[in-house]
CSV table of C-alpha atoms in Angstrom, one decimal:
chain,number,residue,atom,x,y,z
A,1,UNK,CA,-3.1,28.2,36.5
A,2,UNK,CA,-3.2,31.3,34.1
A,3,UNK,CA,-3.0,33.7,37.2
A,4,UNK,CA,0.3,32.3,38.2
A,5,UNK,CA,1.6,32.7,34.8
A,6,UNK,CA,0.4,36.2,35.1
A,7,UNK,CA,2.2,36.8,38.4
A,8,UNK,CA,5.2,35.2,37.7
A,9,UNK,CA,5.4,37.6,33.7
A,10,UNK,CA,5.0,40.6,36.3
A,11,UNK,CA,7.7,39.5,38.8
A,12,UNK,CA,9.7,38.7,35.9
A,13,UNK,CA,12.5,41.2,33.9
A,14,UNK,CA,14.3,38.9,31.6
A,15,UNK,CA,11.7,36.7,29.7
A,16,UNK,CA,12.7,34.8,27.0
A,17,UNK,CA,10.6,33.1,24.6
A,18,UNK,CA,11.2,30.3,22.9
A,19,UNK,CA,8.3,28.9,19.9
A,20,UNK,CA,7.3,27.0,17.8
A,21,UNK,CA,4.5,25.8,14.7
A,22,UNK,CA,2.1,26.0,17.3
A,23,UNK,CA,2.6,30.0,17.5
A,24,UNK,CA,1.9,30.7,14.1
A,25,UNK,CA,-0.9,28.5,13.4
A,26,UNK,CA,-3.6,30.7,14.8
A,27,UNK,CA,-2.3,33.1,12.0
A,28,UNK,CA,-2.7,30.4,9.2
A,29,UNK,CA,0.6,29.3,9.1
A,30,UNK,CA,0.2,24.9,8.7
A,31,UNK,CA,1.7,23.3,11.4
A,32,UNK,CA,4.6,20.9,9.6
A,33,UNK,CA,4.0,17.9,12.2
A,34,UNK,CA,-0.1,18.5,13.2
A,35,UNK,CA,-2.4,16.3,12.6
A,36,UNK,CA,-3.2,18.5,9.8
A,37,UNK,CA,0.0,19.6,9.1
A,38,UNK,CA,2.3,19.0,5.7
A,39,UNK,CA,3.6,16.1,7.1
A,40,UNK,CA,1.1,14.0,6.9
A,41,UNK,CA,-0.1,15.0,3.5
A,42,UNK,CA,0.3,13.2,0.2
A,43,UNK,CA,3.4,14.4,-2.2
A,44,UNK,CA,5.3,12.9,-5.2
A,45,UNK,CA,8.4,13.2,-2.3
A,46,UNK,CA,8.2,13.4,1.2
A,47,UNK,CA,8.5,16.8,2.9
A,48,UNK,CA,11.8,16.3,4.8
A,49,UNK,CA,13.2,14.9,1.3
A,50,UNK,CA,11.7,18.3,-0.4
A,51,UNK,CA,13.1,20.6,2.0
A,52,UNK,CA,16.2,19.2,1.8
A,53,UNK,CA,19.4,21.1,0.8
A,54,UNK,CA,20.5,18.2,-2.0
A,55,UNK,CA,16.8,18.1,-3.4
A,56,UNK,CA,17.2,22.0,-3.5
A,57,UNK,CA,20.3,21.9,-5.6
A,58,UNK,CA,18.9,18.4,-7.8
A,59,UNK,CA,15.4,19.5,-8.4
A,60,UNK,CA,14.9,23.3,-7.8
A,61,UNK,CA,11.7,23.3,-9.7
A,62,UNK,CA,9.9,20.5,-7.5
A,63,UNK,CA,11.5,22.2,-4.5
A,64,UNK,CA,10.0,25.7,-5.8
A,65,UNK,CA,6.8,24.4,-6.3
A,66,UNK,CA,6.5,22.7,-3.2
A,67,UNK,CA,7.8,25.7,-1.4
A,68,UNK,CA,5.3,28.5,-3.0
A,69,UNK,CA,2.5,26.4,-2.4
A,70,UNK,CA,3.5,25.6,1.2
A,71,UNK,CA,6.1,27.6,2.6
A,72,UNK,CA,6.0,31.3,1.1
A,73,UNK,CA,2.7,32.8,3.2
A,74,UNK,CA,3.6,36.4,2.9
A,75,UNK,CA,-0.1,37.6,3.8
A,76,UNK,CA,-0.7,36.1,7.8
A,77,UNK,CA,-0.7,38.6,10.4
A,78,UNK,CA,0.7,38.5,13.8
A,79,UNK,CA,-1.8,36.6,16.6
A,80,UNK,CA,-2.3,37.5,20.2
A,81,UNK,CA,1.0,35.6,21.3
A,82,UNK,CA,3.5,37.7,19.0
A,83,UNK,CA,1.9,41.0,19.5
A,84,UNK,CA,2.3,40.4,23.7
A,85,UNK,CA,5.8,39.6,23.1
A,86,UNK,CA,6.4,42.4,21.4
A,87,UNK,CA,4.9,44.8,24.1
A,88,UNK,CA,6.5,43.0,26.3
A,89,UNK,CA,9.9,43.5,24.7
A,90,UNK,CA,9.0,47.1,24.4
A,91,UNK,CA,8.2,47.4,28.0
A,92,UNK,CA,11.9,46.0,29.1
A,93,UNK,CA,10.2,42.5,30.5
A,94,UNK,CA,11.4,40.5,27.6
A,95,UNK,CA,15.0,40.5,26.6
A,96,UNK,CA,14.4,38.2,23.1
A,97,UNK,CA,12.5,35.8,21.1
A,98,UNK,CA,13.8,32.3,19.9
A,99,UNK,CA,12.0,31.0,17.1
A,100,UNK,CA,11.9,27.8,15.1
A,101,UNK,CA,9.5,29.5,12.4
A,102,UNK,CA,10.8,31.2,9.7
A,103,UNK,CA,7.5,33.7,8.8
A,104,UNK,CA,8.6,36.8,10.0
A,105,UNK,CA,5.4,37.3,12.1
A,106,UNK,CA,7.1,38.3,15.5
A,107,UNK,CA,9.2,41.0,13.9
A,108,UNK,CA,5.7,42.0,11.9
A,109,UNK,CA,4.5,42.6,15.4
A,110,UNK,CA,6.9,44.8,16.3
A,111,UNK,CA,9.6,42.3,18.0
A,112,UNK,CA,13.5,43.0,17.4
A,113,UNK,CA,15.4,40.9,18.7
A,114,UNK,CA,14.3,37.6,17.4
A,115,UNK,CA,16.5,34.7,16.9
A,116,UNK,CA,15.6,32.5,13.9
A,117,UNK,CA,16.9,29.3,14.3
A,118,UNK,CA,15.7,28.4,10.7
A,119,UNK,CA,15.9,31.4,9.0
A,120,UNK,CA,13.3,33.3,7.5
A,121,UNK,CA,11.7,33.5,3.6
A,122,UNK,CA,11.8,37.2,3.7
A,123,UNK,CA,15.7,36.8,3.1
A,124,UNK,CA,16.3,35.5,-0.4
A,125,UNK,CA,19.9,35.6,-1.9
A,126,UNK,CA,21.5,34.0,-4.9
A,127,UNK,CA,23.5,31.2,-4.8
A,128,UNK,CA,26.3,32.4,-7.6
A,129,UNK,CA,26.3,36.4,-6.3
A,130,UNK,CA,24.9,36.9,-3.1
A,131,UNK,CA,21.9,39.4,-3.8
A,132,UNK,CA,19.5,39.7,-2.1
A,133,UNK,CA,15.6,39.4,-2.7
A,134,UNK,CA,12.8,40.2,-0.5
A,135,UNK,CA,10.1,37.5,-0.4
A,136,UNK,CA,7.3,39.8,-2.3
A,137,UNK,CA,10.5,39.5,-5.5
A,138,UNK,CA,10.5,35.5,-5.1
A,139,UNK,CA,6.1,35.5,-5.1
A,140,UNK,CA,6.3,37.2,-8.1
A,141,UNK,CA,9.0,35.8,-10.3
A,142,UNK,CA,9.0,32.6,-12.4
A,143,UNK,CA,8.6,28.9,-10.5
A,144,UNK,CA,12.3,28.8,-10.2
A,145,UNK,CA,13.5,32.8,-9.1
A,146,UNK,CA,16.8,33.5,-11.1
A,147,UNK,CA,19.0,36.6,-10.1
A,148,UNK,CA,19.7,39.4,-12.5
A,149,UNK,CA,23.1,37.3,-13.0
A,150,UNK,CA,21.5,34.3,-14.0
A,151,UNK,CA,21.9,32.5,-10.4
A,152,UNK,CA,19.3,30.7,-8.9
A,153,UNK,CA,18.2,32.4,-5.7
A,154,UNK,CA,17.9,30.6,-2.4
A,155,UNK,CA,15.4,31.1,0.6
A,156,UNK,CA,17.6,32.1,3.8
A,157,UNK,CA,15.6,29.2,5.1
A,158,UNK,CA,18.0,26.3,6.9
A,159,UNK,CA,17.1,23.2,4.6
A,160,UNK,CA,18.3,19.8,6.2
A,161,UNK,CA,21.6,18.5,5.9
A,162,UNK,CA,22.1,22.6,6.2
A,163,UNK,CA,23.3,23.4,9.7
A,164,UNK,CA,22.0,26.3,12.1
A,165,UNK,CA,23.9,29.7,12.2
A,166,UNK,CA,26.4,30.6,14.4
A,167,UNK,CA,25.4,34.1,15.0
A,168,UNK,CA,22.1,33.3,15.9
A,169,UNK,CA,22.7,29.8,18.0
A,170,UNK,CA,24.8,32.1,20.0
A,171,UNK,CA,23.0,35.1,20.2
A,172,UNK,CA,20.2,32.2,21.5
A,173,UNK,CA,22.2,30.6,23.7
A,174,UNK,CA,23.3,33.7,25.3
A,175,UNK,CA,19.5,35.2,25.9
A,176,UNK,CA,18.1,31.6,27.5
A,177,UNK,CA,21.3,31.5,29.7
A,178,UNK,CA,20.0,34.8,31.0
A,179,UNK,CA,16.9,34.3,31.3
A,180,UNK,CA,14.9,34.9,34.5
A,181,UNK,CA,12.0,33.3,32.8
A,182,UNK,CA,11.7,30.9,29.8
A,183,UNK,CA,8.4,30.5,28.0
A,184,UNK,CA,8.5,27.5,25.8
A,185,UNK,CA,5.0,27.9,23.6
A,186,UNK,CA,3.8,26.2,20.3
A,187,UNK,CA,6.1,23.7,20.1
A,188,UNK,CA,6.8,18.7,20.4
A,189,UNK,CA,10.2,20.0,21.2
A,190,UNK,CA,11.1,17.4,18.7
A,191,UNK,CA,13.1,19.6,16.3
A,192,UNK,CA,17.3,19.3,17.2
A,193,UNK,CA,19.7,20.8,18.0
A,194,UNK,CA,17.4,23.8,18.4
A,195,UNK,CA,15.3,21.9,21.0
A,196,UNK,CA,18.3,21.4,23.0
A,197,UNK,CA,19.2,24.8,23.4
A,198,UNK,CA,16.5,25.3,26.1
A,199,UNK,CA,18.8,22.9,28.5
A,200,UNK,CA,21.0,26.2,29.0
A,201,UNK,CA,18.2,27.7,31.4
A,202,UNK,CA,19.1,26.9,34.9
A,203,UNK,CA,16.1,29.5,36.3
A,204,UNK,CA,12.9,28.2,38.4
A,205,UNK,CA,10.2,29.6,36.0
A,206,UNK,CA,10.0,27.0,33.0
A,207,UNK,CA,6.9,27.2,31.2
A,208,UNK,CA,5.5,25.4,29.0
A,209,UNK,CA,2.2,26.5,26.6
A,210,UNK,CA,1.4,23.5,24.1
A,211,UNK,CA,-1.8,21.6,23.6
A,212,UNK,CA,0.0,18.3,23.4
A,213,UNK,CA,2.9,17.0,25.9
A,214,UNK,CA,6.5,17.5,25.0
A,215,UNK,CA,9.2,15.5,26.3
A,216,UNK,CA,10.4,17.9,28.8
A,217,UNK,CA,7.6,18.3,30.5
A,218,UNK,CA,9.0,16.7,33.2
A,219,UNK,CA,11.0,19.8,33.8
A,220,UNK,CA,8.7,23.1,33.3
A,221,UNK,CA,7.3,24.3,36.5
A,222,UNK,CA,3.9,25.2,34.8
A,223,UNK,CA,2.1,23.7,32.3
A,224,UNK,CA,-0.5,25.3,30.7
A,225,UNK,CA,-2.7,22.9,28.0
A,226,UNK,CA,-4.4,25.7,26.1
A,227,UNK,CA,-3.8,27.6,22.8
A,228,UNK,CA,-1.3,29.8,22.8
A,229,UNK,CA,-3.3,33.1,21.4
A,230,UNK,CA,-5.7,32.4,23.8
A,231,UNK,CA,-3.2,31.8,27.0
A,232,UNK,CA,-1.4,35.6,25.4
A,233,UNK,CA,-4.6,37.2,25.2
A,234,UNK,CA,-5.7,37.0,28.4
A,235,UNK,CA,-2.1,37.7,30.1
């Protein structure tokens, strides 16, 4: 099954990615909705309540803690998967890189245009001025990081009840619609509106790379059941 994926990424000039948890958790990133994952473990809130833009604004310090413990992983390093999209890229094979994660690990491997859907906690501003504060400033000041104007800085990280950005749904949009190949890796697919955006590829190479079935898999014409690092590596 690998050596058609491998035949169709060489007959192929605009490959879009798009990923998921699933493509970070071989670097040590938690996968929110694994088995293992945050979701499923034991807080004085639930996650989705946490990451919330209201619990942000009524309870930064529980949404601080939660978020340094969980979130802020500023020492993984790109897997197999991001560093072959980023040759890729550089080789003029892959035009761009959708991505629900918001850990910076493709453009750590070298990608550059990467669409985060989420965001991304190496973009920090404040809430009352607008500067901005890299993620190594937030890891180092106190539980709750306040600006040099007394603000309370925010993550650039898109809580819920916070909606997607413009720039980047379009920028998205535009690259999928493109597309001469979409690889879909690392991710249920459960996560909207983002999820939906994939619906905007009308090509005949639809791949999908997850070790658990999504609810489109009715429509990729390739499925591969393996880790993702390991399906990159070998390609």
């Amino acid at each position: 099954m690998n050596e058609t994926l491998k035949r169709w990424v060489d007959e192929s000039s605009r490959i879009v990615f798009f990923g998921g948890a699933g493509v970070s958790t071989e670097s040590g990133i938690p996968d929110f909705r694994g088995v293992d994952g945050l979701y499923r473990q034991k807080y004085a809130y639930p996650p989705e309540t946490i990451l919330s833009h209201d619990f942000f604004e009524r309870r930064p310090e529980e949404f601080y803690r939660f978020y340094r413990e969980k979130i802020l992983i500023t020492d993984a390093e790109p897997n197999p998967a991001h560093r072959k999209l980023a040759q890729w890229e550089a080789a003029g094979k892959l035009t761009a890189v959708v991505t629900q994660n918001i850990d910076g690990l493709h453009q750590k491997a070298g990608s550059k245009r990467v669409y985060e859907l989420h965001g991304s906690i190496h973009r920090n501003f404040c809430t009352r001025c607008g500067k901005f504060y890299s993620a190594g400033e937030i890891a180092e000041m106190d539980l709750v990081p306040r600006c040099t104007c007394g603000g309370i800085v925010k993550p650039d990280v898109v809580l819920y009840g916070e909606g997607l950005d413009d720039g980047v749904v379009r920028g998205a949009m535009a690259a999928i619609a493109g597309a001469d190949m979409l690889i879909i890796g690392g991710t249920s697919l459960s996560v909207y509106p983002a999820a939906g955006l994939i619906d905007l590829y009308r090509g005949k190479r639809l791949v999908l790379v997850n070790k658990t079935a999504t609810p489109r898999d009715d429509r990729a014409d390739l499925i591969v059941r393996e880790p993702i690092g390991r399906v990159f590596s070998e390609l």
